[in-house]
Amino acid sequence: MSEDKVEDHKDAQNERAKKRRRTLSWIAGPIAAATALAALIGIVNWTPFWATAALYYAARIVNAQWKPLLFLLKRWKWGLIAVGTAALGILEGPDAFEWFVGWLRRYEVHPPWTFCWRIALEKMGVTIAAAILFSFIDMKYKFGWMKDKQPNIRPTFPDIVFLAPILETALFQAIPIGLLNWMDASFGTQVAASAVLFALVHYTNSIGSGLAAGNVGGVYLGYTYAYWLQFSFRKAFWITALSHSLGNVPPAILKKIFEWTKKNKERHESEDEDD
């Protein structure tokens, strides 16, 4: 088989894989969102959601030939920073890292829904401002901050808006904050350790993603979960996940528009060449 035919074969395989991922996402996303909502309001337990999420990500990982999982596992040492942060906070005592969260306590006067949309709006604004700032610095000094480290991984709209917020709430807020809360770590320590974990996983996408979305989102989401956990796990989980989801909608729409624009441009260029 010639090299051109080999390349064409690989391109065809990649295109089929993209279609499978897209179809899988549009099926799993709404199901996961519906089962999570049903679990949050007490209609069913969390089993249907976790089953959907587990099957979805298992299929994605297998389809990607384990590359995303290997990428994260190779950076397991980064998690030690979060462990060190938690240990430092526990040693410092009840007031540890209060400076980390004190400026957000103004939100504590709001009821759940008002708290949710207000903090989501502020997080989105700060994230966008940070992204613009770091993009400008990157373009000026050519640091390469915005270069995607995982070019073959392309999350879909349901991934970004439905599945990622719920799964990331479980992994980067519910588990570490729940554990530290059980250990009687200070409120600030709970938020700081969670924020570090959230930021580190975003650095696996790009330095720019870590600086803007990871650092900013980690603080806001960690604070949201830790605060509402004082009332109940259910409130903490759904307010954090919903806030995360609301903040992801605008960038997901912009990403979709950019992809459509790019695809249309490539199609027009191809048509012009044929003419």
mmCIF file of C-alpha atoms in Angstrom:
data_model
loop_
_atom_site.group_PDB
_atom_site.id
_atom_site.type_symbol
_atom_site.label_atom_id
_atom_site.label_comp_id
_atom_site.label_asym_id
_atom_site.label_seq_id
_atom_site.Cartn_x
_atom_site.Cartn_y
_atom_site.Cartn_z
ATOM 1 C CA MET A 1 0.000 0.000 0.000
ATOM 2 C CA SER A 2 1.419 3.409 -0.984
ATOM 3 C CA GLU A 3 2.059 6.166 1.528
ATOM 4 C CA ASP A 4 -0.807 8.247 0.105
ATOM 5 C CA LYS A 5 -3.234 5.369 0.529
ATOM 6 C CA VAL A 6 -1.996 4.775 4.077
ATOM 7 C CA GLU A 7 -2.594 8.436 4.926
ATOM 8 C CA ASP A 8 -6.040 8.356 3.330
ATOM 9 C CA HIS A 9 -6.864 5.237 5.337
ATOM 10 C CA LYS A 10 -5.754 6.920 8.584
ATOM 11 C CA ASP A 11 -7.765 10.051 7.772
ATOM 12 C CA ALA A 12 -10.847 7.941 7.101
ATOM 13 C CA GLN A 13 -10.379 6.110 10.413
ATOM 14 C CA ASN A 14 -9.976 9.392 12.294
ATOM 15 C CA GLU A 15 -13.091 10.818 10.666
ATOM 16 C CA ARG A 16 -15.123 7.740 11.626
ATOM 17 C CA ALA A 17 -13.776 7.988 15.182
ATOM 18 C CA LYS A 18 -14.829 11.648 15.366
ATOM 19 C CA LYS A 19 -18.335 10.773 14.205
ATOM 20 C CA ARG A 20 -18.575 8.007 16.819
ATOM 21 C CA ARG A 21 -17.413 10.368 19.576
ATOM 22 C CA ARG A 22 -19.855 13.037 18.433
ATOM 23 C CA THR A 23 -22.788 10.614 18.344
ATOM 24 C CA LEU A 24 -21.829 9.112 21.684
ATOM 25 C CA SER A 25 -21.595 12.561 23.275
ATOM 26 C CA TRP A 26 -25.006 13.685 22.032
ATOM 27 C CA ILE A 27 -26.551 10.495 23.409
ATOM 28 C CA ALA A 28 -24.695 10.340 26.736
ATOM 29 C CA GLY A 29 -24.793 14.060 27.524
ATOM 30 C CA PRO A 30 -28.576 14.502 27.869
ATOM 31 C CA ILE A 31 -28.950 11.119 29.591
ATOM 32 C CA ALA A 32 -26.291 12.021 32.170
ATOM 33 C CA ALA A 33 -27.839 15.456 32.721
ATOM 34 C CA ALA A 34 -31.325 13.977 33.163
ATOM 35 C CA THR A 35 -30.190 11.232 35.550
ATOM 36 C CA ALA A 36 -28.122 13.710 37.573
ATOM 37 C CA LEU A 37 -31.111 16.046 37.880
ATOM 38 C CA ALA A 38 -33.335 13.131 38.900
ATOM 39 C CA ALA A 39 -30.796 12.102 41.536
ATOM 40 C CA LEU A 40 -30.447 15.635 42.884
ATOM 41 C CA ILE A 41 -34.187 16.070 43.413
ATOM 42 C CA GLY A 42 -34.470 12.610 44.937
ATOM 43 C CA ILE A 43 -36.414 10.707 42.244
ATOM 44 C CA VAL A 44 -33.695 8.071 41.753
ATOM 45 C CA ASN A 45 -30.268 7.378 43.206
ATOM 46 C CA TRP A 46 -26.973 8.243 41.514
ATOM 47 C CA THR A 47 -26.445 4.806 39.946
ATOM 48 C CA PRO A 48 -27.901 5.657 36.480
ATOM 49 C CA PHE A 49 -25.726 8.759 36.211
ATOM 50 C CA TRP A 50 -22.507 7.066 37.248
ATOM 51 C CA ALA A 51 -23.250 4.137 34.930
ATOM 52 C CA THR A 52 -23.799 6.507 31.985
ATOM 53 C CA ALA A 53 -20.686 8.530 32.770
ATOM 54 C CA ALA A 54 -18.542 5.420 33.283
ATOM 55 C CA LEU A 55 -19.656 3.831 30.012
ATOM 56 C CA TYR A 56 -19.210 7.089 28.125
ATOM 57 C CA TYR A 57 -15.683 7.799 29.326
ATOM 58 C CA ALA A 58 -14.668 4.175 28.993
ATOM 59 C CA ALA A 59 -15.716 4.321 25.344
ATOM 60 C CA ARG A 60 -13.905 7.624 24.826
ATOM 61 C CA ILE A 61 -10.693 6.357 26.411
ATOM 62 C CA VAL A 62 -10.713 3.114 24.409
ATOM 63 C CA ASN A 63 -11.506 5.023 21.225
ATOM 64 C CA ALA A 64 -8.584 7.390 21.883
ATOM 65 C CA GLN A 65 -6.248 4.418 22.481
ATOM 66 C CA TRP A 66 -5.720 5.409 26.134
ATOM 67 C CA LYS A 67 -3.869 8.608 25.220
ATOM 68 C CA PRO A 68 -5.840 10.955 27.544
ATOM 69 C CA LEU A 69 -5.482 8.598 30.505
ATOM 70 C CA LEU A 70 -1.763 8.072 29.916
ATOM 71 C CA PHE A 71 -1.296 11.823 29.557
ATOM 72 C CA LEU A 72 -2.793 12.377 33.014
ATOM 73 C CA LEU A 73 -1.075 9.421 34.681
ATOM 74 C CA LYS A 74 2.333 10.659 33.576
ATOM 75 C CA ARG A 75 1.658 13.836 35.551
ATOM 76 C CA TRP A 76 0.597 12.173 38.802
ATOM 77 C CA LYS A 77 3.377 14.041 40.630
ATOM 78 C CA TRP A 78 1.440 17.268 40.133
ATOM 79 C CA GLY A 79 -1.114 15.925 42.610
ATOM 80 C CA LEU A 80 1.559 16.083 45.283
ATOM 81 C CA ILE A 81 1.225 19.881 45.184
ATOM 82 C CA ALA A 82 -2.411 19.542 46.270
ATOM 83 C CA VAL A 83 -1.429 17.107 49.015
ATOM 84 C CA GLY A 84 1.278 19.521 50.191
ATOM 85 C CA THR A 85 -1.230 22.388 50.188
ATOM 86 C CA ALA A 86 -3.653 20.381 52.311
ATOM 87 C CA ALA A 87 -0.915 19.321 54.734
ATOM 88 C CA LEU A 88 0.291 22.900 55.127
ATOM 89 C CA GLY A 89 -3.242 24.095 55.827
ATOM 90 C CA ILE A 90 -3.854 21.396 58.419
ATOM 91 C CA LEU A 91 -0.600 22.295 60.194
ATOM 92 C CA GLU A 92 -1.458 26.022 60.207
ATOM 93 C CA GLY A 93 -4.780 25.464 61.932
ATOM 94 C CA PRO A 94 -8.356 26.779 61.675
ATOM 95 C CA ASP A 95 -7.502 30.089 59.989
ATOM 96 C CA ALA A 96 -5.286 28.588 57.284
ATOM 97 C CA PHE A 97 -5.785 30.031 53.787
ATOM 98 C CA GLU A 98 -8.567 32.357 54.903
ATOM 99 C CA TRP A 99 -6.997 35.004 52.643
ATOM 100 C CA PHE A 100 -7.695 32.604 49.798
ATOM 101 C CA VAL A 101 -11.470 32.754 50.260
ATOM 102 C CA GLY A 102 -12.237 35.855 52.319
ATOM 103 C CA TRP A 103 -12.947 38.055 49.308
ATOM 104 C CA LEU A 104 -15.673 35.636 48.137
ATOM 105 C CA ARG A 105 -17.634 35.596 51.386
ATOM 106 C CA ARG A 106 -19.824 38.445 50.128
ATOM 107 C CA TYR A 107 -21.797 35.767 48.261
ATOM 108 C CA GLU A 108 -22.912 34.094 51.465
ATOM 109 C CA VAL A 109 -25.876 36.486 51.860
ATOM 110 C CA HIS A 110 -27.572 35.047 48.748
ATOM 111 C CA PRO A 111 -30.017 32.120 48.520
ATOM 112 C CA PRO A 112 -28.907 29.102 46.430
ATOM 113 C CA TRP A 113 -30.091 30.080 42.926
ATOM 114 C CA THR A 114 -28.994 33.726 43.223
ATOM 115 C CA PHE A 115 -25.645 32.577 44.622
ATOM 116 C CA CYS A 116 -25.305 30.115 41.724
ATOM 117 C CA TRP A 117 -25.868 32.447 38.773
ATOM 118 C CA ARG A 118 -24.060 35.419 40.327
ATOM 119 C CA ILE A 119 -20.881 33.512 41.108
ATOM 120 C CA ALA A 120 -21.031 31.759 37.712
ATOM 121 C CA LEU A 121 -21.261 35.132 35.968
ATOM 122 C CA GLU A 122 -18.344 36.575 37.929
ATOM 123 C CA LYS A 123 -16.226 33.463 37.361
ATOM 124 C CA MET A 124 -16.894 33.635 33.637
ATOM 125 C CA GLY A 125 -16.000 37.326 33.483
ATOM 126 C CA VAL A 126 -12.766 36.888 35.413
ATOM 127 C CA THR A 127 -11.828 33.820 33.331
ATOM 128 C CA ILE A 128 -12.386 35.684 30.054
ATOM 129 C CA ALA A 129 -10.396 38.679 31.297
ATOM 130 C CA ALA A 130 -7.555 36.398 32.401
ATOM 131 C CA ALA A 131 -7.600 34.527 29.078
ATOM 132 C CA ILE A 132 -7.389 37.803 27.130
ATOM 133 C CA LEU A 133 -4.552 39.045 29.323
ATOM 134 C CA PHE A 134 -2.513 35.849 29.047
ATOM 135 C CA SER A 135 -3.198 35.598 25.301
ATOM 136 C CA PHE A 136 -1.891 39.132 24.835
ATOM 137 C CA ILE A 137 1.249 38.365 26.866
ATOM 138 C CA ASP A 138 1.706 35.109 24.957
ATOM 139 C CA MET A 139 1.425 36.818 21.561
ATOM 140 C CA LYS A 140 3.797 39.589 22.582
ATOM 141 C CA TYR A 141 6.529 37.425 24.101
ATOM 142 C CA LYS A 142 5.801 34.137 22.258
ATOM 143 C CA PHE A 143 5.852 31.941 25.378
ATOM 144 C CA GLY A 144 3.673 29.288 23.756
ATOM 145 C CA TRP A 145 1.165 29.351 26.611
ATOM 146 C CA MET A 146 -1.848 28.821 24.357
ATOM 147 C CA LYS A 147 -0.463 25.845 22.450
ATOM 148 C CA ASP A 148 -2.717 22.828 22.927
ATOM 149 C CA LYS A 149 -0.821 19.908 24.457
ATOM 150 C CA GLN A 150 -3.590 17.451 23.512
ATOM 151 C CA PRO A 151 -4.444 18.362 19.903
ATOM 152 C CA ASN A 152 -6.250 15.068 19.236
ATOM 153 C CA ILE A 153 -8.689 15.481 22.123
ATOM 154 C CA ARG A 154 -11.695 17.573 21.118
ATOM 155 C CA PRO A 155 -14.502 17.778 23.696
ATOM 156 C CA THR A 156 -17.985 18.179 22.244
ATOM 157 C CA PHE A 157 -20.701 20.605 23.367
ATOM 158 C CA PRO A 158 -22.384 17.993 25.635
ATOM 159 C CA ASP A 159 -18.964 17.159 27.098
ATOM 160 C CA ILE A 160 -18.318 20.777 28.038
ATOM 161 C CA VAL A 161 -21.795 21.736 29.254
ATOM 162 C CA PHE A 162 -23.233 18.534 30.738
ATOM 163 C CA LEU A 163 -20.718 15.823 31.574
ATOM 164 C CA ALA A 164 -17.553 17.744 32.449
ATOM 165 C CA PRO A 165 -19.132 19.991 35.127
ATOM 166 C CA ILE A 166 -20.720 17.041 36.918
ATOM 167 C CA LEU A 167 -17.704 14.752 36.734
ATOM 168 C CA GLU A 168 -15.245 17.495 37.613
ATOM 169 C CA THR A 169 -17.412 18.489 40.584
ATOM 170 C CA ALA A 170 -17.181 14.903 41.801
ATOM 171 C CA LEU A 171 -13.448 14.530 41.199
ATOM 172 C CA PHE A 172 -12.045 17.945 42.078
ATOM 173 C CA GLN A 173 -14.523 19.314 44.622
ATOM 174 C CA ALA A 174 -16.627 16.567 46.222
ATOM 175 C CA ILE A 175 -13.830 14.067 46.901
ATOM 176 C CA PRO A 176 -10.982 16.336 48.110
ATOM 177 C CA ILE A 177 -13.215 18.801 49.977
ATOM 178 C CA GLY A 178 -15.293 16.004 51.496
ATOM 179 C CA LEU A 179 -12.134 14.269 52.708
ATOM 180 C CA LEU A 180 -10.611 17.448 54.138
ATOM 181 C CA ASN A 181 -13.903 18.398 55.758
ATOM 182 C CA TRP A 182 -13.972 14.994 57.438
ATOM 183 C CA MET A 183 -10.415 15.680 58.666
ATOM 184 C CA ASP A 184 -11.574 19.037 60.121
ATOM 185 C CA ALA A 185 -9.258 21.015 57.860
ATOM 186 C CA SER A 186 -9.987 24.739 57.705
ATOM 187 C CA PHE A 187 -12.466 26.106 55.175
ATOM 188 C CA GLY A 188 -9.659 27.875 53.313
ATOM 189 C CA THR A 189 -7.565 24.698 53.173
ATOM 190 C CA GLN A 190 -10.455 22.777 51.645
ATOM 191 C CA VAL A 191 -10.844 25.387 48.908
ATOM 192 C CA ALA A 192 -7.097 25.786 48.282
ATOM 193 C CA ALA A 193 -6.416 22.049 47.885
ATOM 194 C CA SER A 194 -9.427 21.603 45.610
ATOM 195 C CA ALA A 195 -8.417 24.631 43.517
ATOM 196 C CA VAL A 196 -4.894 23.268 43.047
ATOM 197 C CA LEU A 197 -6.225 19.929 41.769
ATOM 198 C CA PHE A 198 -8.663 21.639 39.415
ATOM 199 C CA ALA A 199 -5.964 23.941 38.056
ATOM 200 C CA LEU A 200 -3.411 21.177 37.558
ATOM 201 C CA VAL A 201 -5.693 19.094 35.360
ATOM 202 C CA HIS A 202 -6.303 22.151 33.154
ATOM 203 C CA TYR A 203 -2.562 22.660 32.750
ATOM 204 C CA THR A 204 -2.562 19.320 30.918
ATOM 205 C CA ASN A 205 -4.502 21.087 28.120
ATOM 206 C CA SER A 206 -2.237 24.126 27.904
ATOM 207 C CA ILE A 207 -0.517 26.614 30.166
ATOM 208 C CA GLY A 208 -3.064 29.212 29.095
ATOM 209 C CA SER A 209 -5.945 26.941 30.088
ATOM 210 C CA GLY A 210 -4.334 26.325 33.457
ATOM 211 C CA LEU A 211 -3.659 30.012 34.124
ATOM 212 C CA ALA A 212 -7.124 31.251 33.140
ATOM 213 C CA ALA A 213 -9.738 28.495 33.409
ATOM 214 C CA GLY A 214 -7.866 26.308 35.908
ATOM 215 C CA ASN A 215 -6.683 28.814 38.487
ATOM 216 C CA VAL A 216 -9.772 31.019 38.369
ATOM 217 C CA GLY A 217 -12.316 28.214 38.104
ATOM 218 C CA GLY A 218 -10.615 26.193 40.826
ATOM 219 C CA VAL A 219 -11.026 28.964 43.393
ATOM 220 C CA TYR A 220 -14.633 29.845 42.548
ATOM 221 C CA LEU A 221 -15.849 26.254 42.290
ATOM 222 C CA GLY A 222 -13.930 25.090 45.344
ATOM 223 C CA TYR A 223 -15.383 27.936 47.385
ATOM 224 C CA THR A 224 -18.904 27.204 46.130
ATOM 225 C CA TYR A 225 -18.739 23.542 47.072
ATOM 226 C CA ALA A 226 -17.072 24.057 50.451
ATOM 227 C CA TYR A 227 -19.580 26.733 51.459
ATOM 228 C CA TRP A 228 -22.729 24.786 50.546
ATOM 229 C CA LEU A 229 -21.350 21.548 51.994
ATOM 230 C CA GLN A 230 -21.954 23.180 55.382
ATOM 231 C CA PHE A 231 -25.666 22.839 54.606
ATOM 232 C CA SER A 232 -25.864 19.565 52.661
ATOM 233 C CA PHE A 233 -24.030 17.440 50.117
ATOM 234 C CA ARG A 234 -26.932 17.757 47.681
ATOM 235 C CA LYS A 235 -26.871 21.558 47.694
ATOM 236 C CA ALA A 236 -23.091 21.647 47.460
ATOM 237 C CA PHE A 237 -23.050 19.312 44.477
ATOM 238 C CA TRP A 238 -25.844 20.734 42.365
ATOM 239 C CA ILE A 239 -25.003 24.405 42.980
ATOM 240 C CA THR A 240 -21.339 23.804 42.089
ATOM 241 C CA ALA A 241 -22.087 21.660 39.038
ATOM 242 C CA LEU A 242 -24.781 24.035 37.766
ATOM 243 C CA SER A 243 -22.543 27.068 38.301
ATOM 244 C CA HIS A 244 -19.778 25.295 36.403
ATOM 245 C CA SER A 245 -22.171 24.357 33.605
ATOM 246 C CA LEU A 246 -23.541 27.899 33.250
ATOM 247 C CA GLY A 247 -20.011 29.261 33.017
ATOM 248 C CA ASN A 248 -19.144 26.720 30.317
ATOM 249 C CA VAL A 249 -22.065 27.550 28.015
ATOM 250 C CA PRO A 250 -20.645 30.754 26.396
ATOM 251 C CA PRO A 251 -17.182 29.283 25.636
ATOM 252 C CA ALA A 252 -18.822 26.088 24.344
ATOM 253 C CA ILE A 253 -20.999 28.139 21.975
ATOM 254 C CA LEU A 254 -18.012 30.212 20.835
ATOM 255 C CA LYS A 255 -16.008 27.021 20.281
ATOM 256 C CA LYS A 256 -18.823 25.609 18.163
ATOM 257 C CA ILE A 257 -19.085 28.818 16.125
ATOM 258 C CA PHE A 258 -15.311 28.811 15.578
ATOM 259 C CA GLU A 259 -15.391 25.184 14.413
ATOM 260 C CA TRP A 260 -18.265 25.883 12.009
ATOM 261 C CA THR A 261 -16.504 28.964 10.653
ATOM 262 C CA LYS A 262 -13.261 27.070 10.169
ATOM 263 C CA LYS A 263 -15.046 24.163 8.487
ATOM 264 C CA ASN A 264 -16.959 26.463 6.138
ATOM 265 C CA LYS A 265 -13.772 28.326 5.256
ATOM 266 C CA GLU A 266 -11.965 25.079 4.456
ATOM 267 C CA ARG A 267 -14.892 23.903 2.344
ATOM 268 C CA HIS A 268 -14.989 27.150 0.366
ATOM 269 C CA GLU A 269 -11.226 26.995 -0.193
ATOM 270 C CA SER A 270 -11.586 23.410 -1.390
ATOM 271 C CA GLU A 271 -14.387 24.387 -3.773
ATOM 272 C CA ASP A 272 -12.312 27.294 -5.105
ATOM 273 C CA GLU A 273 -9.404 24.942 -5.797
ATOM 274 C CA ASP A 274 -11.695 22.536 -7.647
ATOM 275 C CA ASP A 275 -12.980 25.381 -9.819
#
